[in-house]
């Protein structure tokens, strides 16, 4: 048997947050969303990438060096 509803059909409306409430929420929780996303930032380490490329090239089979 379904539970009876209290008569409310939607979410309750809340008053907008005050500046003090927003400041306190930011202090406690920090930024919910960063200003930029990971794909917009260049967080890669170029030295580590170069080493990885060198390792891959050093491990290639000898027949890859032959010219056709």
Coordinates of C-alpha atoms in Angstrom, one line a residue:
X1 CA 0.0 0.0 0.0
X2 CA 1.5 3.4 -1.0
X3 CA 2.4 5.9 1.7
X4 CA 0.2 8.9 1.9
X5 CA 1.7 12.2 0.9
X6 CA 1.6 15.2 3.2
X7 CA 0.1 17.3 0.4
X8 CA 3.3 18.9 -0.9
X9 CA 3.8 18.2 -4.6
X10 CA 7.3 19.7 -5.0
X11 CA 10.4 20.8 -3.3
X12 CA 10.0 23.5 -0.7
X13 CA 11.2 26.9 -1.7
X14 CA 14.2 28.3 0.3
X15 CA 15.0 31.9 0.6
X16 CA 18.3 32.9 -1.1
X17 CA 21.5 32.6 0.9
X18 CA 22.9 35.7 2.5
X19 CA 26.5 36.8 1.8
X20 CA 27.5 35.6 5.3
X21 CA 25.9 32.2 4.6
X22 CA 27.7 31.9 1.3
X23 CA 31.0 32.9 2.9
X24 CA 30.6 30.3 5.7
X25 CA 29.7 27.5 3.2
X26 CA 32.8 28.4 1.1
X27 CA 34.9 28.4 4.3
X28 CA 33.7 25.0 5.3
X29 CA 33.4 23.2 2.0
X30 CA 35.7 25.2 -0.3
X31 CA 35.1 25.5 -4.0
X32 CA 32.5 23.0 -5.2
X33 CA 33.6 23.4 -8.8
X34 CA 37.0 24.6 -9.8
X35 CA 37.4 27.6 -12.0
X36 CA 38.9 25.4 -14.8
X37 CA 38.5 21.8 -15.6
X38 CA 41.3 19.3 -15.9
X39 CA 41.2 19.3 -19.7
X40 CA 41.7 23.1 -19.6
X41 CA 44.8 22.9 -17.5
X42 CA 48.2 21.6 -18.5
X43 CA 49.2 19.6 -15.4
X44 CA 51.5 17.2 -17.3
X45 CA 55.1 16.8 -16.4
X46 CA 57.1 17.3 -19.7
X47 CA 60.2 15.6 -18.3
X48 CA 58.3 12.5 -17.3
X49 CA 56.6 12.4 -20.7
X50 CA 60.0 12.6 -22.5
X51 CA 61.3 9.8 -20.3
X52 CA 58.3 7.6 -21.2
X53 CA 58.8 8.3 -24.9
X54 CA 62.5 7.4 -24.6
X55 CA 61.7 4.2 -22.8
X56 CA 59.2 3.2 -25.5
X57 CA 61.7 4.0 -28.3
X58 CA 64.5 2.0 -26.5
X59 CA 62.2 -1.0 -26.2
X60 CA 61.1 -1.2 -29.9
X61 CA 62.0 -4.3 -31.8
X62 CA 65.0 -4.3 -34.2
X63 CA 62.8 -4.8 -37.2
X64 CA 61.2 -1.4 -36.7
X65 CA 64.5 0.2 -37.5
X66 CA 64.7 -1.3 -41.0
X67 CA 63.7 0.8 -44.0
X68 CA 61.5 -0.7 -46.5

